[in-house]
Amino acid sequence: MSNLSALQGKHIVLGITGGIAAYKSATLLRLFIKAGAEVQVVMTPSAKEFITPVTLSALSQKPVVSEFFTANTGEWHSHVDLGLWADCMVIAPATASTIGKMANGVADNMLVTTYLSAKSQVFVAPAMDLDMMAHPSTTRNIESLKSYGNIIIEPQSGFLASGLTGKGRMEEPENIVEVVADFFASRSDSSLAGKKVLVTAGPTYEKIDPVRFIGNYSSGKMGFALAEECAARGAEVTLVAGPVALTTHHPSIRRIDVESAREMLDACTASFPDAEIAIMCAAVADYRPEQMTDKKIKREHTEVPTLRLVKNPDIAATLGKAKRPGQVLVGFALETDNEVANAVEKLERKNLDYIVLNSMRVAGAGFGTDTNAVSIISPQGTVKDVPLMSKDRVAGEIITAITQKN
């Protein structure tokens, strides 16, 4: 945990909810304290059925907060004061019930009211059985929390308390501490202060007719994570986004929405001259229909149509030709065979400074997931492998790698 020192002196509200994974919260609390953080524990009433306040108070050296007031003295516990005191809030474990309350503003306990008053970053580590984790209501609530700017620390797959095996195990305390430490380390990193960065994200849609298109499964999550990471390090970011259902959070991100590859090229060529770093993360369609019909192609009235395709512009290669000395251009590659060799060939052919090779072999990496595993390749041929982790953390690894020498 190389960034552990970033937790020194930080104020952390640790929220604990009523799930079997609450036993891990004692270890998590101890690790935060050991790293130099000051921790205030806030528990839901049901959490006390799984771990006692006495244990947590002994570890934190603070009285545990669970109710709105102390019954025997009437002392009021101010959720507003806690929200203002905290440098971050970590809710681990976060049960399906608490996640639902947080997503919908159901402020019926001290933990949720503290969450609603928090002014700093909130981390949520879900823990529940696999069926609950996969239920549409849980999925919707987690997506809502993400849209509010919360960072979700994805649960792992493994043996669950129910005896079943699947996704729902709370991430291990050591890894949660690392995620939080990385967050504070990146916020203290001003390596991109004053720099202008161009990022592309998401797919492009190439229209066949008014209702059909050629596209791909890119969600845009990796590109958006890169934009947020650059902005957090002080950059002014222009994010050119294809059709995605994502939102930006940092005020230093200027978003340009496009649909087709040609629209994305136009936006990039307009912004590239002012950019010091350009990161081409979008999954741009290689081909588009030669012609688009103005009306919907009707199956009942036509023969099976023949779709003739033409090549789309190569945006990264176009910018590579226009690149001036001092600009840094980063590309992405997705390969299925001879991965590194093919990625290096693209790096050289497109005049890139770095290329990020996406994994097709690691479960949980790639399109549509919240996690990724990549290899960052430099012009010198050095390869930095980044194992499976959240796309937010992968973004941090990528930005650190490309800024260490620039």
mmCIF file of C-alpha atoms in Angstrom:
data_model
loop_
_atom_site.group_PDB
_atom_site.id
_atom_site.type_symbol
_atom_site.label_atom_id
_atom_site.label_comp_id
_atom_site.label_asym_id
_atom_site.label_seq_id
_atom_site.Cartn_x
_atom_site.Cartn_y
_atom_site.Cartn_z
ATOM 1 C CA MET A 1 0.000 0.000 0.000
ATOM 2 C CA SER A 2 2.377 2.677 -1.253
ATOM 3 C CA ASN A 3 -0.121 5.523 -0.717
ATOM 4 C CA LEU A 4 -0.931 4.655 2.892
ATOM 5 C CA SER A 5 0.694 7.857 4.166
ATOM 6 C CA ALA A 6 -2.072 9.808 2.407
ATOM 7 C CA LEU A 7 -4.416 8.733 5.237
ATOM 8 C CA GLN A 8 -2.319 10.441 7.917
ATOM 9 C CA GLY A 9 -4.505 12.880 9.855
ATOM 10 C CA LYS A 10 -7.620 12.227 7.769
ATOM 11 C CA HIS A 11 -11.048 12.223 9.433
ATOM 12 C CA ILE A 12 -13.007 9.132 8.386
ATOM 13 C CA VAL A 13 -16.589 8.259 9.253
ATOM 14 C CA LEU A 14 -16.866 4.473 9.120
ATOM 15 C CA GLY A 15 -20.458 3.377 8.621
ATOM 16 C CA ILE A 16 -21.267 -0.221 9.572
ATOM 17 C CA THR A 17 -24.551 -1.900 8.680
ATOM 18 C CA GLY A 18 -26.206 -5.138 9.732
ATOM 19 C CA GLY A 19 -24.568 -7.840 7.677
ATOM 20 C CA ILE A 20 -22.353 -10.803 8.490
ATOM 21 C CA ALA A 21 -19.410 -8.982 6.880
ATOM 22 C CA ALA A 22 -19.496 -6.522 9.791
ATOM 23 C CA TYR A 23 -16.868 -8.734 11.435
ATOM 24 C CA LYS A 24 -14.416 -7.408 8.830
ATOM 25 C CA SER A 25 -15.114 -3.827 9.917
ATOM 26 C CA ALA A 26 -12.977 -4.239 13.033
ATOM 27 C CA THR A 27 -9.968 -5.032 10.839
ATOM 28 C CA LEU A 28 -10.831 -2.167 8.500
ATOM 29 C CA LEU A 29 -11.059 0.243 11.442
ATOM 30 C CA ARG A 30 -7.739 -0.974 12.819
ATOM 31 C CA LEU A 31 -6.019 -0.461 9.466
ATOM 32 C CA PHE A 32 -7.325 3.094 9.174
ATOM 33 C CA ILE A 33 -6.117 3.893 12.698
ATOM 34 C CA LYS A 34 -2.738 2.294 12.013
ATOM 35 C CA ALA A 35 -2.350 4.492 8.924
ATOM 36 C CA GLY A 36 -2.812 7.588 11.070
ATOM 37 C CA ALA A 37 -6.459 8.382 10.380
ATOM 38 C CA GLU A 38 -8.984 9.484 12.994
ATOM 39 C CA VAL A 39 -12.102 7.330 12.730
ATOM 40 C CA GLN A 40 -15.638 7.850 14.006
ATOM 41 C CA VAL A 41 -17.808 4.750 13.798
ATOM 42 C CA VAL A 42 -21.514 5.125 12.996
ATOM 43 C CA MET A 43 -23.565 1.929 13.203
ATOM 44 C CA THR A 44 -27.095 1.026 12.250
ATOM 45 C CA PRO A 45 -29.047 -0.555 15.121
ATOM 46 C CA SER A 46 -28.997 -3.944 13.410
ATOM 47 C CA ALA A 47 -25.208 -3.813 12.998
ATOM 48 C CA LYS A 48 -24.899 -4.214 16.768
ATOM 49 C CA GLU A 49 -26.294 -7.738 16.356
ATOM 50 C CA PHE A 50 -23.141 -8.671 14.429
ATOM 51 C CA ILE A 51 -20.353 -6.723 16.175
ATOM 52 C CA THR A 52 -20.423 -4.878 19.484
ATOM 53 C CA PRO A 53 -19.918 -1.129 19.920
ATOM 54 C CA VAL A 54 -17.493 -1.941 22.769
ATOM 55 C CA THR A 55 -15.063 -3.596 20.335
ATOM 56 C CA LEU A 56 -15.257 -0.736 17.858
ATOM 57 C CA SER A 57 -14.986 1.947 20.531
ATOM 58 C CA ALA A 58 -11.882 0.287 21.954
ATOM 59 C CA LEU A 59 -10.257 0.269 18.521
ATOM 60 C CA SER A 60 -11.246 3.806 17.551
ATOM 61 C CA GLN A 61 -10.821 5.367 21.002
ATOM 62 C CA LYS A 62 -14.140 7.141 20.382
ATOM 63 C CA PRO A 63 -17.678 6.401 21.515
ATOM 64 C CA VAL A 64 -19.630 4.666 18.782
ATOM 65 C CA VAL A 65 -22.610 6.590 17.402
ATOM 66 C CA SER A 66 -25.735 4.598 16.622
ATOM 67 C CA GLU A 67 -28.810 6.477 17.847
ATOM 68 C CA PHE A 68 -29.840 10.094 17.367
ATOM 69 C CA PHE A 69 -29.368 10.745 21.071
ATOM 70 C CA THR A 70 -27.990 8.972 24.145
ATOM 71 C CA ALA A 71 -30.938 7.560 26.068
ATOM 72 C CA ASN A 72 -29.651 8.098 29.608
ATOM 73 C CA THR A 73 -28.299 11.640 29.112
ATOM 74 C CA GLY A 74 -30.310 12.976 26.205
ATOM 75 C CA GLU A 75 -27.105 14.018 24.431
ATOM 76 C CA TRP A 76 -27.876 14.762 20.768
ATOM 77 C CA HIS A 77 -25.605 13.335 18.103
ATOM 78 C CA SER A 78 -25.401 15.787 15.228
ATOM 79 C CA HIS A 79 -25.264 14.096 11.856
ATOM 80 C CA VAL A 80 -24.577 17.532 10.343
ATOM 81 C CA ASP A 81 -21.461 18.015 12.470
ATOM 82 C CA LEU A 82 -20.235 14.537 11.544
ATOM 83 C CA GLY A 83 -20.793 15.249 7.857
ATOM 84 C CA LEU A 84 -18.774 18.458 8.101
ATOM 85 C CA TRP A 85 -16.004 16.850 10.192
ATOM 86 C CA ALA A 86 -15.362 13.978 7.812
ATOM 87 C CA ASP A 87 -12.765 14.014 5.040
ATOM 88 C CA CYS A 88 -14.556 10.952 3.708
ATOM 89 C CA MET A 89 -17.202 8.432 4.680
ATOM 90 C CA VAL A 90 -16.731 4.697 4.194
ATOM 91 C CA ILE A 91 -19.760 2.411 4.497
ATOM 92 C CA ALA A 92 -18.536 -1.163 4.884
ATOM 93 C CA PRO A 93 -20.409 -3.411 4.831
ATOM 94 C CA ALA A 94 -23.277 -1.773 2.976
ATOM 95 C CA THR A 95 -26.339 -4.027 2.946
ATOM 96 C CA ALA A 96 -29.037 -3.982 0.283
ATOM 97 C CA SER A 97 -31.364 -2.274 2.769
ATOM 98 C CA THR A 98 -28.956 0.565 3.549
ATOM 99 C CA ILE A 99 -28.026 1.016 -0.112
ATOM 100 C CA GLY A 100 -31.731 1.345 -0.921
ATOM 101 C CA LYS A 101 -32.208 3.919 1.830
ATOM 102 C CA MET A 102 -29.177 5.917 0.705
ATOM 103 C CA ALA A 103 -30.319 5.883 -2.916
ATOM 104 C CA ASN A 104 -33.802 7.089 -2.034
ATOM 105 C CA GLY A 105 -33.127 9.399 0.902
ATOM 106 C CA VAL A 106 -34.852 7.277 3.567
ATOM 107 C CA ALA A 107 -33.311 8.946 6.618
ATOM 108 C CA ASP A 108 -34.563 6.666 9.380
ATOM 109 C CA ASN A 109 -31.268 6.011 11.157
ATOM 110 C CA MET A 110 -28.116 7.863 12.157
ATOM 111 C CA LEU A 111 -25.986 6.323 9.415
ATOM 112 C CA VAL A 112 -28.212 7.396 6.540
ATOM 113 C CA THR A 113 -28.751 10.906 7.958
ATOM 114 C CA THR A 114 -24.969 11.257 8.292
ATOM 115 C CA TYR A 115 -24.577 10.108 4.697
ATOM 116 C CA LEU A 116 -27.125 12.673 3.515
ATOM 117 C CA SER A 117 -25.188 15.393 5.379
ATOM 118 C CA ALA A 118 -21.743 14.344 4.132
ATOM 119 C CA LYS A 119 -19.869 17.012 2.189
ATOM 120 C CA SER A 120 -16.920 14.807 1.273
ATOM 121 C CA GLN A 121 -16.344 11.681 -0.813
ATOM 122 C CA VAL A 122 -18.384 8.620 0.135
ATOM 123 C CA PHE A 123 -17.160 5.060 -0.462
ATOM 124 C CA VAL A 124 -19.654 2.209 -0.449
ATOM 125 C CA ALA A 125 -18.596 -1.439 -0.075
ATOM 126 C CA PRO A 126 -21.660 -3.638 -0.748
ATOM 127 C CA ALA A 127 -21.982 -7.018 0.950
ATOM 128 C CA MET A 128 -24.932 -9.371 0.517
ATOM 129 C CA ASP A 129 -25.973 -12.700 -0.930
ATOM 130 C CA LEU A 130 -25.601 -13.183 -4.674
ATOM 131 C CA ASP A 131 -29.350 -13.124 -5.438
ATOM 132 C CA MET A 132 -29.764 -9.829 -3.597
ATOM 133 C CA MET A 133 -26.702 -8.431 -5.333
ATOM 134 C CA ALA A 134 -28.080 -9.360 -8.748
ATOM 135 C CA HIS A 135 -31.632 -8.159 -8.089
ATOM 136 C CA PRO A 136 -32.732 -5.312 -10.401
ATOM 137 C CA SER A 137 -33.634 -3.094 -7.436
ATOM 138 C CA THR A 138 -30.128 -3.420 -5.980
ATOM 139 C CA THR A 139 -28.552 -2.801 -9.378
ATOM 140 C CA ARG A 140 -30.700 0.298 -9.839
ATOM 141 C CA ASN A 141 -29.906 1.622 -6.366
ATOM 142 C CA ILE A 142 -26.160 1.140 -6.845
ATOM 143 C CA GLU A 143 -26.321 2.939 -10.178
ATOM 144 C CA SER A 144 -28.160 5.775 -8.433
ATOM 145 C CA LEU A 145 -25.418 6.022 -5.821
ATOM 146 C CA LYS A 146 -22.792 6.141 -8.567
ATOM 147 C CA SER A 147 -24.706 8.924 -10.318
ATOM 148 C CA TYR A 148 -24.599 10.927 -7.062
ATOM 149 C CA GLY A 149 -20.794 10.717 -7.114
ATOM 150 C CA ASN A 150 -20.300 7.898 -4.603
ATOM 151 C CA ILE A 151 -17.436 5.477 -5.233
ATOM 152 C CA ILE A 152 -18.590 1.855 -5.186
ATOM 153 C CA ILE A 153 -15.975 -0.624 -4.000
ATOM 154 C CA GLU A 154 -17.161 -3.664 -5.891
ATOM 155 C CA PRO A 155 -17.788 -6.872 -3.934
ATOM 156 C CA GLN A 156 -15.905 -9.998 -4.867
ATOM 157 C CA SER A 157 -17.096 -13.429 -5.932
ATOM 158 C CA GLY A 158 -16.575 -16.242 -3.488
ATOM 159 C CA PHE A 159 -18.069 -18.405 -0.758
ATOM 160 C CA LEU A 160 -20.958 -16.566 0.930
ATOM 161 C CA ALA A 161 -22.559 -16.901 4.356
ATOM 162 C CA SER A 162 -25.564 -18.605 2.738
ATOM 163 C CA GLY A 163 -23.319 -21.428 1.602
ATOM 164 C CA LEU A 164 -23.653 -20.358 -2.012
ATOM 165 C CA THR A 165 -20.816 -19.128 -4.184
ATOM 166 C CA GLY A 166 -21.092 -15.940 -6.223
ATOM 167 C CA LYS A 167 -20.678 -12.170 -6.225
ATOM 168 C CA GLY A 168 -21.476 -10.482 -2.934
ATOM 169 C CA ARG A 169 -18.447 -10.853 -0.633
ATOM 170 C CA MET A 170 -17.364 -7.499 0.745
ATOM 171 C CA GLU A 171 -13.966 -6.472 -0.556
ATOM 172 C CA GLU A 172 -11.168 -7.300 1.881
ATOM 173 C CA PRO A 173 -10.294 -4.551 4.400
ATOM 174 C CA GLU A 174 -6.731 -4.210 3.105
ATOM 175 C CA ASN A 175 -8.035 -3.434 -0.382
ATOM 176 C CA ILE A 176 -10.663 -0.991 0.873
ATOM 177 C CA VAL A 177 -7.958 0.929 2.741
ATOM 178 C CA GLU A 178 -5.883 0.986 -0.437
ATOM 179 C CA VAL A 179 -8.781 2.402 -2.476
ATOM 180 C CA VAL A 180 -9.321 5.194 0.050
ATOM 181 C CA ALA A 181 -5.591 5.919 0.314
ATOM 182 C CA ASP A 182 -5.280 6.050 -3.482
ATOM 183 C CA PHE A 183 -8.156 8.545 -3.566
ATOM 184 C CA PHE A 184 -6.460 10.942 -1.158
ATOM 185 C CA ALA A 185 -3.076 10.462 -2.826
ATOM 186 C CA SER A 186 -4.512 11.394 -6.222
ATOM 187 C CA ARG A 187 -6.256 14.462 -4.756
ATOM 188 C CA SER A 188 -2.962 15.691 -3.346
ATOM 189 C CA ASP A 189 -1.304 15.041 -6.706
ATOM 190 C CA SER A 190 -1.249 18.260 -8.708
ATOM 191 C CA SER A 191 0.896 16.819 -11.514
ATOM 192 C CA LEU A 192 -1.608 18.031 -14.129
ATOM 193 C CA ALA A 193 -2.287 21.436 -12.604
ATOM 194 C CA GLY A 194 -2.894 23.974 -15.365
ATOM 195 C CA LYS A 195 -2.600 21.402 -18.137
ATOM 196 C CA LYS A 196 -5.250 20.830 -20.795
ATOM 197 C CA VAL A 197 -6.231 17.228 -21.442
ATOM 198 C CA LEU A 198 -8.422 15.761 -24.184
ATOM 199 C CA VAL A 199 -10.174 12.432 -23.487
ATOM 200 C CA THR A 200 -12.482 10.387 -25.699
ATOM 201 C CA ALA A 201 -14.910 7.848 -24.272
ATOM 202 C CA GLY A 202 -17.661 5.420 -25.206
ATOM 203 C CA PRO A 203 -18.731 3.931 -28.525
ATOM 204 C CA THR A 204 -19.712 5.593 -31.779
ATOM 205 C CA TYR A 205 -22.963 4.821 -33.552
ATOM 206 C CA GLU A 206 -22.952 4.692 -37.344
ATOM 207 C CA LYS A 207 -26.495 5.007 -38.695
ATOM 208 C CA ILE A 208 -27.976 2.517 -41.140
ATOM 209 C CA ASP A 209 -31.388 4.165 -41.151
ATOM 210 C CA PRO A 210 -33.188 6.425 -38.641
ATOM 211 C CA VAL A 211 -33.625 3.583 -36.122
ATOM 212 C CA ARG A 212 -30.675 1.223 -36.709
ATOM 213 C CA PHE A 213 -26.936 1.636 -36.338
ATOM 214 C CA ILE A 214 -23.581 -0.129 -36.220
ATOM 215 C CA GLY A 215 -22.053 0.120 -32.764
ATOM 216 C CA ASN A 216 -20.340 -1.794 -29.984
ATOM 217 C CA TYR A 217 -20.719 -2.603 -26.290
ATOM 218 C CA SER A 218 -18.495 0.143 -24.874
ATOM 219 C CA SER A 219 -20.070 1.760 -21.795
ATOM 220 C CA GLY A 220 -17.650 4.696 -21.629
ATOM 221 C CA LYS A 221 -16.786 3.950 -17.994
ATOM 222 C CA MET A 222 -13.032 3.760 -18.562
ATOM 223 C CA GLY A 223 -12.898 7.045 -20.462
ATOM 224 C CA PHE A 224 -15.060 8.834 -17.892
ATOM 225 C CA ALA A 225 -12.844 7.508 -15.093
ATOM 226 C CA LEU A 226 -9.793 8.892 -16.910
ATOM 227 C CA ALA A 227 -11.461 12.286 -17.332
ATOM 228 C CA GLU A 228 -12.339 12.423 -13.617
ATOM 229 C CA GLU A 229 -8.816 11.367 -12.634
ATOM 230 C CA CYS A 230 -7.186 14.040 -14.792
ATOM 231 C CA ALA A 231 -9.523 16.716 -13.441
ATOM 232 C CA ALA A 232 -8.803 15.603 -9.863
ATOM 233 C CA ARG A 233 -5.092 16.146 -10.550
ATOM 234 C CA GLY A 234 -5.690 19.716 -11.636
ATOM 235 C CA ALA A 235 -6.232 19.453 -15.390
ATOM 236 C CA GLU A 236 -8.768 21.252 -17.533
ATOM 237 C CA VAL A 237 -10.407 18.331 -19.306
ATOM 238 C CA THR A 238 -12.315 18.205 -22.570
ATOM 239 C CA LEU A 239 -14.267 14.951 -22.694
ATOM 240 C CA VAL A 240 -15.599 13.921 -26.098
ATOM 241 C CA ALA A 241 -18.219 11.286 -25.354
ATOM 242 C CA GLY A 242 -20.085 8.933 -27.636
ATOM 243 C CA PRO A 243 -23.628 7.793 -26.792
ATOM 244 C CA VAL A 244 -23.415 6.694 -23.129
ATOM 245 C CA ALA A 245 -25.632 6.838 -20.041
ATOM 246 C CA LEU A 246 -23.003 8.389 -17.766
ATOM 247 C CA THR A 247 -22.592 11.707 -15.996
ATOM 248 C CA THR A 248 -19.509 13.741 -15.108
ATOM 249 C CA HIS A 249 -18.901 15.100 -11.623
ATOM 250 C CA HIS A 250 -15.785 17.282 -11.561
ATOM 251 C CA PRO A 251 -16.414 20.932 -12.495
ATOM 252 C CA SER A 252 -13.203 21.068 -14.548
ATOM 253 C CA ILE A 253 -14.591 18.642 -17.150
ATOM 254 C CA ARG A 254 -16.103 20.154 -20.311
ATOM 255 C CA ARG A 255 -18.180 17.518 -22.041
ATOM 256 C CA ILE A 256 -18.899 17.345 -25.768
ATOM 257 C CA ASP A 257 -21.453 14.718 -26.789
ATOM 258 C CA VAL A 258 -21.176 13.171 -30.254
ATOM 259 C CA GLU A 259 -22.652 10.170 -32.026
ATOM 260 C CA SER A 260 -20.586 9.136 -35.051
ATOM 261 C CA ALA A 261 -16.869 8.670 -35.669
ATOM 262 C CA ARG A 262 -16.782 11.680 -37.968
ATOM 263 C CA GLU A 263 -18.420 13.845 -35.322
ATOM 264 C CA MET A 264 -15.881 12.620 -32.780
ATOM 265 C CA LEU A 265 -13.035 13.378 -35.185
ATOM 266 C CA ASP A 266 -14.294 16.932 -35.709
ATOM 267 C CA ALA A 267 -14.515 17.530 -31.954
ATOM 268 C CA CYS A 268 -11.052 16.081 -31.375
ATOM 269 C CA THR A 269 -9.308 17.995 -34.134
ATOM 270 C CA ALA A 270 -10.848 21.218 -32.798
ATOM 271 C CA SER A 271 -9.597 20.570 -29.237
ATOM 272 C CA PHE A 272 -6.297 18.807 -29.902
ATOM 273 C CA PRO A 273 -4.151 21.844 -30.776
ATOM 274 C CA ASP A 274 -4.606 23.270 -27.252
ATOM 275 C CA ALA A 275 -4.193 19.949 -25.439
ATOM 276 C CA GLU A 276 -0.953 18.898 -23.800
ATOM 277 C CA ILE A 277 -2.202 15.344 -23.301
ATOM 278 C CA ALA A 278 -4.766 13.463 -25.400
ATOM 279 C CA ILE A 279 -6.124 10.076 -24.340
ATOM 280 C CA MET A 280 -8.035 8.203 -27.033
ATOM 281 C CA CYS A 281 -10.104 5.772 -24.978
ATOM 282 C CA ALA A 282 -13.233 5.661 -27.154
ATOM 283 C CA ALA A 283 -14.172 2.456 -28.976
ATOM 284 C CA VAL A 284 -14.622 4.076 -32.377
ATOM 285 C CA ALA A 285 -16.420 2.016 -35.017
ATOM 286 C CA ASP A 286 -13.971 0.985 -37.739
ATOM 287 C CA TYR A 287 -16.645 1.072 -40.455
ATOM 288 C CA ARG A 288 -19.856 2.893 -41.320
ATOM 289 C CA PRO A 289 -22.527 2.237 -43.936
ATOM 290 C CA GLU A 290 -21.677 3.770 -47.277
ATOM 291 C CA GLN A 291 -25.185 5.195 -47.417
ATOM 292 C CA MET A 292 -27.806 5.893 -44.785
ATOM 293 C CA THR A 293 -31.440 5.735 -45.835
ATOM 294 C CA ASP A 294 -33.728 8.566 -44.756
ATOM 295 C CA LYS A 295 -36.577 6.194 -43.947
ATOM 296 C CA LYS A 296 -36.723 3.018 -41.909
ATOM 297 C CA ILE A 297 -35.949 -0.077 -43.962
ATOM 298 C CA LYS A 298 -39.158 -2.139 -43.909
ATOM 299 C CA ARG A 299 -38.772 -5.899 -43.808
ATOM 300 C CA GLU A 300 -42.184 -6.476 -45.379
ATOM 301 C CA HIS A 301 -41.554 -4.423 -48.499
ATOM 302 C CA THR A 302 -37.907 -5.010 -49.359
ATOM 303 C CA GLU A 303 -35.494 -7.772 -50.163
ATOM 304 C CA VAL A 304 -32.839 -8.524 -47.578
ATOM 305 C CA PRO A 305 -30.622 -5.439 -47.947
ATOM 306 C CA THR A 306 -26.932 -5.604 -48.724
ATOM 307 C CA LEU A 307 -25.000 -3.365 -46.374
ATOM 308 C CA ARG A 308 -21.905 -1.910 -47.999
ATOM 309 C CA LEU A 309 -19.386 -0.515 -45.517
ATOM 310 C CA VAL A 310 -16.633 2.073 -45.827
ATOM 311 C CA LYS A 311 -13.783 2.821 -43.442
ATOM 312 C CA ASN A 312 -14.184 5.428 -40.725
ATOM 313 C CA PRO A 313 -11.355 7.885 -40.072
ATOM 314 C CA ASP A 314 -8.695 6.695 -37.630
ATOM 315 C CA ILE A 315 -8.877 9.441 -35.005
ATOM 316 C CA ALA A 316 -5.744 8.458 -33.080
ATOM 317 C CA ALA A 317 -3.678 8.205 -36.276
ATOM 318 C CA THR A 318 -5.019 11.557 -37.499
ATOM 319 C CA LEU A 319 -3.976 13.242 -34.256
ATOM 320 C CA GLY A 320 -0.650 11.389 -34.353
ATOM 321 C CA LYS A 321 0.159 13.041 -37.682
ATOM 322 C CA ALA A 322 -0.725 16.455 -36.293
ATOM 323 C CA LYS A 323 1.061 15.995 -32.980
ATOM 324 C CA ARG A 324 3.567 18.695 -32.131
ATOM 325 C CA PRO A 325 6.698 18.253 -29.979
ATOM 326 C CA GLY A 326 5.776 18.074 -26.312
ATOM 327 C CA GLN A 327 2.265 16.749 -26.795
ATOM 328 C CA VAL A 328 1.517 13.333 -25.299
ATOM 329 C CA LEU A 329 -0.851 11.077 -27.225
ATOM 330 C CA VAL A 330 -2.216 7.911 -25.607
ATOM 331 C CA GLY A 331 -4.121 5.230 -27.487
ATOM 332 C CA PHE A 332 -6.030 2.109 -26.511
ATOM 333 C CA ALA A 333 -5.969 -1.333 -28.100
ATOM 334 C CA LEU A 334 -8.121 -4.420 -27.763
ATOM 335 C CA GLU A 335 -6.445 -7.507 -29.202
ATOM 336 C CA THR A 336 -7.319 -11.209 -29.294
ATOM 337 C CA ASP A 337 -3.965 -12.634 -30.452
ATOM 338 C CA ASN A 338 -0.328 -11.532 -30.316
ATOM 339 C CA GLU A 339 -1.614 -8.838 -28.015
ATOM 340 C CA VAL A 340 1.561 -6.996 -27.047
ATOM 341 C CA ALA A 341 3.154 -7.233 -30.507
ATOM 342 C CA ASN A 342 0.013 -5.909 -32.192
ATOM 343 C CA ALA A 343 -0.316 -3.111 -29.640
ATOM 344 C CA VAL A 344 3.304 -2.032 -30.137
ATOM 345 C CA GLU A 345 2.768 -2.026 -33.906
ATOM 346 C CA LYS A 346 -0.220 0.312 -33.436
ATOM 347 C CA LEU A 347 1.783 2.560 -31.138
ATOM 348 C CA GLU A 348 4.471 3.000 -33.766
ATOM 349 C CA ARG A 349 2.153 3.266 -36.770
ATOM 350 C CA LYS A 350 -0.101 5.884 -35.169
ATOM 351 C CA ASN A 351 2.771 7.911 -33.642
ATOM 352 C CA LEU A 352 1.522 7.383 -30.094
ATOM 353 C CA ASP A 353 3.494 7.986 -26.913
ATOM 354 C CA TYR A 354 1.753 5.241 -24.949
ATOM 355 C CA ILE A 355 -0.775 2.550 -25.723
ATOM 356 C CA VAL A 356 -3.035 0.838 -23.190
ATOM 357 C CA LEU A 357 -3.772 -2.789 -24.014
ATOM 358 C CA ASN A 358 -7.154 -3.966 -22.767
ATOM 359 C CA SER A 359 -7.434 -7.561 -21.609
ATOM 360 C CA MET A 360 -9.762 -10.044 -23.284
ATOM 361 C CA ARG A 361 -8.550 -12.900 -21.122
ATOM 362 C CA VAL A 362 -9.389 -11.672 -17.609
ATOM 363 C CA ALA A 363 -12.921 -12.202 -16.327
ATOM 364 C CA GLY A 364 -14.403 -8.896 -15.194
ATOM 365 C CA ALA A 365 -12.348 -6.766 -17.594
ATOM 366 C CA GLY A 366 -13.492 -4.966 -20.723
ATOM 367 C CA PHE A 367 -16.791 -3.593 -21.998
ATOM 368 C CA GLY A 368 -19.655 -2.870 -19.629
ATOM 369 C CA THR A 369 -17.872 -3.782 -16.376
ATOM 370 C CA ASP A 370 -16.835 -1.626 -13.422
ATOM 371 C CA THR A 371 -13.415 -3.270 -13.348
ATOM 372 C CA ASN A 372 -10.567 -3.604 -15.814
ATOM 373 C CA ALA A 373 -7.126 -5.134 -16.274
ATOM 374 C CA VAL A 374 -4.693 -3.482 -18.699
ATOM 375 C CA SER A 375 -1.088 -3.304 -19.817
ATOM 376 C CA ILE A 376 0.478 0.133 -20.310
ATOM 377 C CA ILE A 377 3.116 0.081 -23.050
ATOM 378 C CA SER A 378 5.667 2.851 -23.565
ATOM 379 C CA PRO A 379 7.629 3.738 -26.737
ATOM 380 C CA GLN A 380 10.657 2.033 -25.188
ATOM 381 C CA GLY A 381 8.696 -1.207 -25.124
ATOM 382 C CA THR A 382 8.361 -1.386 -21.357
ATOM 383 C CA VAL A 383 5.118 -3.000 -20.228
ATOM 384 C CA LYS A 384 3.390 -2.174 -16.946
ATOM 385 C CA ASP A 385 0.698 -4.743 -16.139
ATOM 386 C CA VAL A 386 -2.227 -3.455 -14.077
ATOM 387 C CA PRO A 387 -4.201 -6.322 -12.486
ATOM 388 C CA LEU A 388 -7.982 -6.419 -12.211
ATOM 389 C CA MET A 389 -9.265 -3.493 -10.166
ATOM 390 C CA SER A 390 -11.920 -0.794 -10.396
ATOM 391 C CA LYS A 391 -11.778 1.401 -13.476
ATOM 392 C CA ASP A 392 -11.278 4.425 -11.221
ATOM 393 C CA ARG A 393 -8.105 2.863 -9.863
ATOM 394 C CA VAL A 394 -6.993 1.724 -13.315
ATOM 395 C CA ALA A 395 -7.382 5.332 -14.457
ATOM 396 C CA GLY A 396 -5.075 6.412 -11.648
ATOM 397 C CA GLU A 397 -2.455 3.852 -12.692
ATOM 398 C CA ILE A 398 -2.624 5.018 -16.314
ATOM 399 C CA ILE A 399 -2.310 8.709 -15.487
ATOM 400 C CA THR A 400 0.563 8.071 -13.084
ATOM 401 C CA ALA A 401 2.387 6.058 -15.752
ATOM 402 C CA ILE A 402 2.053 8.678 -18.487
ATOM 403 C CA THR A 403 2.928 11.628 -16.230
ATOM 404 C CA GLN A 404 5.983 10.186 -14.500
ATOM 405 C CA LYS A 405 8.225 11.219 -17.398
ATOM 406 C CA ASN A 406 6.165 14.162 -18.672
#
